[in-house]
Amino acid sequence: MPTGNSVIKKHIVCIITLFASALLVLTGIFNSCNSAFYDIALKFKDGFLPSVDGGKGKQLVQIDINENAIGQLPQGINAWENLAQIFSYLNEENSSILLPTFFAENAPATPKRKILGQMQMSSCVVLPAEPVPNEVIPYLSQDISLAQKKAIEKHLCYPRVLNGQKIAKAERLVIPSDEFNRFASTIAFVCTPQDTDKDGVLRRMNVFYAYSDGYIPSFAFAAASKILGIKQDSIVLDCGNKLTFSCEDGSEYKIPVDGEGRILVPYTSKELFPKINFEYFSQAFSDADLSYQINSLLKGKTAVVTDSTFERSRGAQNFFLSPLGSTITENTAELCLLNAFLENSFFGIYPVYAKYAILFFTVCIIFFASLSRRKLTFFLACIFLVILIAAAELFVFVYMNIAPWIAGPIPVILAGFIFELIRRSL
């Protein structure tokens, strides 16, 4: 029969355990451990599984325009005229022109008119809008023009949003000049350092930013909307659950999102789409063999025109760390997410009932292990349980594409461990 002192000791142990566990949870250490484990699992998955191409990802072709390539062009070739000629070529091949970054605003008047003319004829031009951090807004020299505000409002989305209190908000956006905006099929935001996790790694990306009375879409979602024919009135963003929408061909998408409406980006080190640099493309206009190769590559494809010089000129703010450990630019992240939309290849997340089931299983194992009178048996059971959960999470991620979730069961195991350690020491 338990004495009064033993009961008091057990209560003290419970209080100490709850306090220690709560303190550790509040520090965010378990979420950090979960992110680190996810990165390890992603690297393993990326290296373990062979490249699988469903065919849709090859719809993309990246055309990189940069000052280095422009400087290497043979004498007599006008870079800006060539850019206009590239856009003309894309239109002739019925290739959409998507522009997550754009620097042709600096072009001389004559080629600029040609570029704008080709943009006007294109079926799909997505121009960038960069959210400005709130702390930077007071230091900006001037506000955006009324025409730019109207251009943004013209391209806002109005999805049905549930539990959207934590969706990122954009008080101010930086967008291209009015002469380019008027030919945009849509204006979409590009990822910024605000989208990274606390450790600086870009694991998740926003689908929408709240702006004015609507939402501005991400570049990847805006581009996918045009390519897939997403029905705007079918879009439902249920934060903490999923993003759903249907397309004109009747297909339906259900994509897991976190509580802030963000999607886990399915990064891979494998080549998802061809990349053509500006120098190579420019030489093709005077080389029949190169022209034939590019023509074959672009046939029926979507050309995403990017500018790595523009990215470098903006400094470190435009470079991110990926979970794979590599340094990437906003273009790489956006294209990975766009490719995921085209292939409908997203990582799942555990539903609430599955999380409760995992926690219940963990508590049961801890409880039965605590019945053993031998300390070593209990401690070995805890270690075995941690290994079992990590192996199971890795297996589910590799073969079922469900992102690991150790931020729940590990604190339970640690709490049980602390409780038994203190109880058996008294």
Coordinates of C-alpha atoms in Angstrom, one line a residue:
M1 CA 0.0 0.0 0.0
P2 CA 1.5 3.3 -1.0
T3 CA 2.5 5.7 1.8
G4 CA 1.7 9.4 1.9
N5 CA 5.4 10.2 1.1
S6 CA 5.4 8.0 -2.0
V7 CA 2.3 9.6 -3.3
I8 CA 3.8 13.1 -2.8
K9 CA 7.0 12.0 -4.5
K10 CA 5.0 10.7 -7.5
H11 CA 3.2 14.0 -7.8
I12 CA 6.5 15.9 -7.6
V13 CA 7.9 13.6 -10.3
C14 CA 4.8 14.3 -12.6
I15 CA 5.2 18.0 -12.1
I16 CA 8.9 18.0 -12.8
T17 CA 8.3 15.9 -15.9
L18 CA 5.5 18.0 -17.3
F19 CA 7.5 21.2 -16.6
A20 CA 10.7 19.9 -18.3
S21 CA 8.8 18.5 -21.3
A22 CA 6.8 21.7 -21.8
L23 CA 10.0 23.8 -21.5
L24 CA 11.7 21.7 -24.2
V25 CA 8.6 21.9 -26.5
L26 CA 8.5 25.7 -26.1
T27 CA 12.1 26.0 -27.1
G28 CA 11.2 24.5 -30.5
I29 CA 13.9 21.9 -30.2
F30 CA 11.6 19.1 -31.3
N31 CA 10.5 21.0 -34.4
S32 CA 14.2 21.6 -35.3
C33 CA 14.9 17.9 -34.8
N34 CA 11.9 17.1 -37.1
S35 CA 13.3 19.5 -39.8
A36 CA 16.7 18.0 -39.5
F37 CA 15.3 14.4 -39.7
Y38 CA 13.3 15.5 -42.8
D39 CA 16.4 16.8 -44.5
I40 CA 18.2 13.5 -43.8
A41 CA 15.2 11.5 -45.1
L42 CA 15.0 13.7 -48.2
K43 CA 18.7 13.2 -49.0
F44 CA 18.3 9.5 -48.5
K45 CA 15.1 9.4 -50.7
D46 CA 16.8 11.5 -53.4
G47 CA 19.8 9.3 -53.5
F48 CA 18.0 6.0 -53.0
L49 CA 15.2 6.1 -55.5
P50 CA 15.9 6.2 -59.3
S51 CA 14.7 9.1 -61.3
V52 CA 11.0 8.7 -62.2
D53 CA 9.8 11.0 -65.0
G54 CA 6.0 10.9 -65.5
G55 CA 6.5 12.9 -68.7
K56 CA 4.8 16.1 -67.6
G57 CA 7.9 17.6 -66.1
K58 CA 9.5 17.7 -69.5
Q59 CA 7.0 20.3 -70.5
L60 CA 9.4 22.8 -69.0
V61 CA 12.4 24.3 -70.7
Q62 CA 14.5 26.9 -68.9
I63 CA 16.1 29.7 -70.9
D64 CA 18.7 31.5 -68.8
I65 CA 19.5 35.1 -69.8
N66 CA 22.5 36.6 -68.0
E67 CA 25.2 39.3 -68.6
N68 CA 28.0 36.7 -68.8
A69 CA 26.3 35.0 -71.7
I70 CA 25.5 38.3 -73.4
G71 CA 29.2 39.3 -73.0
Q72 CA 30.3 36.1 -74.8
L73 CA 28.1 36.7 -77.9
P74 CA 30.0 37.1 -81.1
Q75 CA 30.6 40.7 -82.3
G76 CA 27.8 42.1 -84.3
I77 CA 25.1 40.3 -82.5
N78 CA 22.7 42.7 -80.6
A79 CA 21.7 41.0 -77.4
W80 CA 18.5 42.9 -77.0
E81 CA 17.5 42.3 -80.6
N82 CA 18.3 38.6 -80.0
L83 CA 16.0 38.6 -76.9
A84 CA 13.2 39.9 -79.0
Q85 CA 14.0 37.3 -81.6
I86 CA 13.9 34.5 -79.0
F87 CA 10.5 35.6 -77.8
S88 CA 9.3 35.7 -81.5
Y89 CA 10.7 32.1 -81.9
L90 CA 8.8 31.0 -78.8
N91 CA 5.6 32.4 -80.1
E92 CA 6.0 30.7 -83.5
E93 CA 6.5 27.4 -81.6
N94 CA 3.4 28.0 -79.5
S95 CA 5.6 28.0 -76.4
S96 CA 4.3 30.0 -73.4
I97 CA 6.7 32.6 -72.0
L98 CA 6.8 32.6 -68.2
L99 CA 9.1 35.2 -66.6
P100 CA 9.8 34.7 -62.8
T101 CA 12.4 37.5 -63.2
F102 CA 12.8 40.1 -65.9
F103 CA 15.4 42.7 -66.8
A104 CA 14.4 43.8 -70.3
E105 CA 13.2 47.1 -68.8
N106 CA 16.7 48.3 -69.4
A107 CA 16.6 47.6 -73.1
P108 CA 16.9 50.4 -75.7
A109 CA 13.7 51.7 -77.1
T110 CA 13.6 49.8 -80.5
P111 CA 14.2 46.3 -79.2
K112 CA 12.1 47.0 -76.1
R113 CA 9.1 47.7 -78.4
K114 CA 9.8 44.4 -80.2
I115 CA 10.0 42.5 -76.9
L116 CA 6.7 44.1 -75.7
G117 CA 5.1 43.2 -79.0
Q118 CA 6.1 39.6 -78.6
M119 CA 4.8 39.6 -75.0
Q120 CA 1.5 40.9 -76.3
M121 CA 1.2 38.0 -78.7
S122 CA 2.1 35.3 -76.1
S123 CA -0.6 33.2 -74.6
C124 CA 1.0 33.2 -71.2
V125 CA 3.2 35.8 -69.6
V126 CA 3.7 35.6 -65.8
L127 CA 5.5 38.6 -64.3
P128 CA 7.0 38.7 -60.8
A129 CA 5.8 40.6 -57.8
E130 CA 8.2 40.6 -54.8
P131 CA 6.7 41.0 -51.3
V132 CA 8.6 43.7 -49.3
P133 CA 9.2 43.0 -45.6
N134 CA 7.2 45.2 -43.4
E135 CA 10.3 46.5 -41.6
V136 CA 11.7 47.8 -44.9
I137 CA 8.6 49.6 -46.1
P138 CA 9.2 52.8 -44.1
Y139 CA 12.6 53.2 -45.8
L140 CA 11.4 53.0 -49.4
S141 CA 11.7 56.2 -51.3
Q142 CA 8.3 56.1 -53.0
D143 CA 5.1 54.2 -53.2
I144 CA 4.1 52.1 -56.2
S145 CA 2.1 54.0 -58.8
L146 CA -1.7 53.9 -59.1
A147 CA -1.4 52.0 -62.4
Q148 CA 0.8 49.4 -60.6
K149 CA -1.8 49.0 -57.8
K150 CA -4.5 48.5 -60.4
A151 CA -2.4 46.0 -62.2
I152 CA -1.9 43.9 -59.0
E153 CA -5.6 44.1 -58.1
K154 CA -6.5 43.0 -61.7
H155 CA -4.6 39.8 -61.2
L156 CA -5.7 39.0 -57.6
C157 CA -7.2 35.5 -56.9
Y158 CA -10.2 34.9 -54.7
P159 CA -10.0 31.3 -53.5
R160 CA -12.2 30.0 -50.8
V161 CA -9.9 30.1 -47.7
L162 CA -10.4 28.2 -44.5
N163 CA -8.4 28.8 -41.3
G164 CA -6.3 31.4 -43.1
Q165 CA -5.3 33.5 -40.1
K166 CA -1.7 32.6 -40.5
I167 CA -1.3 33.1 -44.2
A168 CA 1.5 35.5 -45.0
K169 CA 0.4 39.1 -45.8
A170 CA 2.0 41.5 -48.3
E171 CA 1.5 45.1 -47.5
R172 CA 3.7 46.2 -50.3
L173 CA 4.9 44.6 -53.6
V174 CA 7.6 45.5 -56.0
I175 CA 6.5 44.8 -59.6
P176 CA 7.8 45.6 -63.1
S177 CA 7.0 48.9 -64.8
D178 CA 3.5 49.7 -66.3
E179 CA 4.5 49.1 -69.9
F180 CA 5.3 45.5 -69.1
N181 CA 2.5 44.9 -66.7
R182 CA -0.2 45.6 -69.3
F183 CA 0.9 42.5 -71.3
A184 CA 1.0 40.2 -68.3
S185 CA -1.3 37.2 -68.3
T186 CA -1.0 37.4 -64.5
I187 CA 1.3 38.8 -61.9
A188 CA 2.6 36.4 -59.2
F189 CA 4.9 36.7 -56.2
V190 CA 8.3 35.0 -56.1
C191 CA 9.8 33.5 -52.9
T192 CA 11.7 35.6 -50.5
P193 CA 13.8 35.0 -47.4
Q194 CA 10.6 35.5 -45.4
D195 CA 9.6 32.0 -46.7
T196 CA 12.5 30.2 -45.1
D197 CA 12.4 28.3 -41.8
K198 CA 14.3 29.7 -38.8
D199 CA 17.4 27.8 -39.8
G200 CA 17.4 29.6 -43.2
V201 CA 16.4 26.5 -45.2
L202 CA 13.6 26.8 -47.8
R203 CA 11.5 23.7 -47.2
R204 CA 8.0 25.1 -47.8
M205 CA 6.6 27.7 -50.1
N206 CA 3.5 29.8 -49.8
V207 CA 0.7 29.2 -52.4
F208 CA -0.8 32.7 -51.8
Y209 CA 0.0 36.0 -50.1
A210 CA -2.9 37.9 -48.7
Y211 CA -3.1 41.3 -50.4
S212 CA -5.8 44.0 -50.3
D213 CA -9.1 42.2 -50.4
G214 CA -7.8 39.1 -52.2
Y215 CA -4.7 36.9 -52.7
I216 CA -1.8 37.1 -55.0
P217 CA -0.6 33.6 -56.2
S218 CA 2.9 32.2 -56.2
F219 CA 4.7 32.1 -59.5
A220 CA 4.5 28.3 -59.5
F221 CA 0.8 28.2 -58.9
A222 CA 0.0 31.1 -61.3
A223 CA 2.0 29.3 -64.1
A224 CA 0.4 26.0 -63.3
S225 CA -3.0 27.7 -63.5
K226 CA -2.3 28.7 -67.1
I227 CA -0.7 25.4 -68.1
L228 CA -3.2 23.0 -66.4
G229 CA -6.3 25.2 -66.9
I230 CA -7.1 25.5 -63.2
K231 CA -10.7 26.6 -62.6
Q232 CA -10.4 29.6 -60.4
D233 CA -13.8 29.1 -58.7
S234 CA -12.8 25.6 -57.7
I235 CA -9.8 26.6 -55.6
V236 CA -10.2 25.9 -51.8
L237 CA -7.2 26.5 -49.4
D238 CA -7.9 24.8 -46.1
C239 CA -4.8 25.7 -44.0
G240 CA -3.5 22.8 -42.0
N241 CA -5.2 20.4 -44.3
K242 CA -5.0 20.7 -48.1
L243 CA -5.3 22.8 -51.2
T244 CA -7.9 21.5 -53.6
F245 CA -8.8 22.5 -57.2
S246 CA -10.0 21.1 -60.4
C247 CA -8.8 21.6 -64.0
E248 CA -10.5 22.0 -67.3
D249 CA -9.7 18.4 -68.3
G250 CA -11.6 17.1 -65.3
S251 CA -8.6 16.2 -63.2
E252 CA -8.7 17.1 -59.5
Y253 CA -5.8 18.0 -57.2
K254 CA -5.6 17.5 -53.4
I255 CA -2.3 18.9 -52.1
P256 CA -1.3 18.9 -48.4
V257 CA -0.5 22.3 -46.8
D258 CA 0.6 23.3 -43.4
G259 CA -1.2 25.7 -41.0
E260 CA 0.2 28.7 -42.9
G261 CA -1.0 27.4 -46.3
R262 CA 2.5 26.4 -47.4
I263 CA 3.5 23.4 -49.5
L264 CA 6.5 21.2 -48.9
V265 CA 8.7 21.5 -52.0
P266 CA 9.7 18.1 -53.4
Y267 CA 13.3 19.0 -54.2
T268 CA 15.5 16.6 -56.1
S269 CA 19.1 16.7 -57.4
K270 CA 18.0 15.0 -60.6
E271 CA 17.5 17.0 -63.8
L272 CA 13.8 17.7 -64.2
F273 CA 13.9 19.9 -67.3
P274 CA 16.4 21.0 -70.0
K275 CA 18.2 24.3 -69.6
I276 CA 19.3 26.5 -72.5
N277 CA 21.6 29.5 -72.0
F278 CA 21.3 32.8 -73.9
E279 CA 24.6 32.3 -75.8
Y280 CA 23.6 28.9 -77.1
F281 CA 20.2 30.2 -78.2
S282 CA 21.7 33.2 -79.9
Q283 CA 24.1 31.1 -81.9
A284 CA 21.3 28.9 -83.1
F285 CA 19.9 31.7 -85.3
S286 CA 23.0 31.4 -87.5
D287 CA 23.5 27.6 -87.1
A288 CA 21.0 25.2 -88.7
D289 CA 22.0 22.2 -86.6
L290 CA 21.6 24.1 -83.3
S291 CA 18.4 25.6 -84.5
Y292 CA 17.0 22.1 -85.2
Q293 CA 18.1 20.9 -81.8
I294 CA 16.4 23.8 -80.0
N295 CA 13.3 23.5 -82.2
S296 CA 13.0 19.8 -81.2
L297 CA 13.5 20.7 -77.6
L298 CA 10.9 23.4 -77.5
K299 CA 8.2 21.8 -79.5
G300 CA 5.0 22.0 -77.5
K301 CA 6.9 23.0 -74.4
T302 CA 6.6 25.9 -71.9
A303 CA 9.7 28.2 -71.9
V304 CA 10.5 29.7 -68.5
V305 CA 12.8 32.7 -69.1
T306 CA 15.0 33.4 -66.1
D307 CA 17.8 35.8 -65.4
S308 CA 20.6 34.7 -63.1
T309 CA 22.4 38.0 -63.4
F310 CA 19.4 39.8 -62.0
E311 CA 19.4 37.3 -59.1
R312 CA 23.1 37.8 -58.4
S313 CA 22.7 41.6 -58.5
R314 CA 20.3 41.4 -55.6
G315 CA 22.8 39.8 -53.4
A316 CA 22.4 37.1 -50.7
Q317 CA 18.7 37.9 -50.3
N318 CA 18.0 35.9 -53.4
F319 CA 19.9 32.7 -52.4
F320 CA 18.5 30.0 -50.2
L321 CA 19.6 26.7 -48.7
S322 CA 17.6 23.6 -49.8
P323 CA 17.0 20.6 -47.6
L324 CA 19.5 18.7 -49.8
G325 CA 22.3 21.0 -48.6
S326 CA 22.7 22.9 -51.9
T327 CA 22.5 26.7 -52.5
I328 CA 19.6 27.5 -54.8
T329 CA 18.0 30.6 -56.3
E330 CA 14.4 31.6 -56.2
N331 CA 14.1 30.4 -59.8
T332 CA 15.2 26.8 -58.9
A333 CA 12.7 26.7 -56.0
E334 CA 9.8 28.0 -58.1
L335 CA 10.6 25.6 -61.0
C336 CA 10.7 22.7 -58.6
L337 CA 7.3 23.6 -57.3
L338 CA 5.9 24.2 -60.8
N339 CA 7.2 20.8 -61.8
A340 CA 5.4 19.3 -58.8
F341 CA 2.2 20.9 -59.9
L342 CA 2.6 19.6 -63.4
E343 CA 3.3 16.0 -62.2
N344 CA 1.0 16.2 -59.1
S345 CA 4.0 14.8 -57.2
F346 CA 3.8 16.4 -53.7
F347 CA 4.7 15.0 -50.3
G348 CA 1.8 14.1 -48.1
I349 CA 1.5 14.9 -44.4
Y350 CA -0.1 12.8 -41.7
P351 CA -3.8 13.5 -41.0
V352 CA -4.8 14.3 -37.5
Y353 CA -6.2 10.8 -36.8
A354 CA -2.9 9.2 -37.9
K355 CA -0.9 11.5 -35.6
Y356 CA -3.2 10.5 -32.7
A357 CA -2.7 6.8 -33.6
I358 CA 1.1 7.2 -33.5
L359 CA 1.0 9.0 -30.2
F360 CA -1.4 6.3 -28.7
F361 CA 1.0 3.6 -29.9
T362 CA 4.0 5.4 -28.4
V363 CA 2.2 5.9 -25.0
C364 CA 1.2 2.2 -24.9
I365 CA 4.8 1.0 -25.5
I366 CA 6.2 3.4 -22.9
F367 CA 3.5 2.3 -20.4
F368 CA 4.2 -1.5 -20.8
A369 CA 7.9 -0.9 -20.7
S370 CA 7.6 1.0 -17.5
L371 CA 6.1 -2.1 -15.8
S372 CA 9.4 -3.8 -15.9
R373 CA 11.3 -3.5 -12.7
R374 CA 14.7 -3.4 -14.4
K375 CA 15.9 0.0 -15.3
L376 CA 17.9 -1.3 -18.2
T377 CA 14.9 -3.0 -19.8
F378 CA 12.9 0.2 -19.7
F379 CA 15.8 2.4 -21.1
L380 CA 16.5 -0.1 -23.8
A381 CA 12.8 -0.1 -24.7
C382 CA 12.9 3.7 -25.1
I383 CA 16.0 3.5 -27.3
F384 CA 14.4 0.7 -29.4
L385 CA 11.2 2.7 -29.8
V386 CA 13.1 5.8 -31.0
I387 CA 14.9 3.6 -33.6
L388 CA 11.7 1.9 -34.6
I389 CA 9.8 5.2 -35.1
A390 CA 12.7 6.7 -37.1
A391 CA 12.9 3.7 -39.4
A392 CA 9.1 3.6 -39.9
E393 CA 9.0 7.3 -40.7
L394 CA 11.9 6.9 -43.2
F395 CA 10.1 3.9 -44.8
V396 CA 6.8 5.7 -45.1
F397 CA 8.5 8.8 -46.6
V398 CA 10.5 6.8 -49.2
Y399 CA 7.7 4.5 -50.3
M400 CA 4.6 6.5 -49.5
N401 CA 5.7 10.1 -49.9
I402 CA 4.5 11.1 -46.5
A403 CA 6.8 13.6 -44.8
P404 CA 8.3 12.4 -41.5
W405 CA 6.7 13.5 -38.2
I406 CA 8.9 12.8 -35.2
A407 CA 8.0 16.1 -33.4
G408 CA 5.1 14.3 -31.8
P409 CA 6.2 10.9 -30.6
I410 CA 9.8 11.9 -29.5
P411 CA 8.6 14.3 -26.8
V412 CA 6.3 11.6 -25.5
I413 CA 9.2 9.1 -25.3
L414 CA 11.4 11.7 -23.7
A415 CA 8.8 12.6 -21.1
G416 CA 8.3 9.0 -20.2
F417 CA 12.1 8.6 -20.0
I418 CA 12.4 11.6 -17.6
F419 CA 9.5 10.5 -15.5
E420 CA 10.9 6.9 -15.0
L421 CA 14.4 8.2 -14.5
I422 CA 13.3 10.5 -11.7
R423 CA 10.8 8.1 -10.2
R424 CA 13.3 5.2 -10.0
S425 CA 15.9 7.5 -8.5
L426 CA 13.7 8.5 -5.6

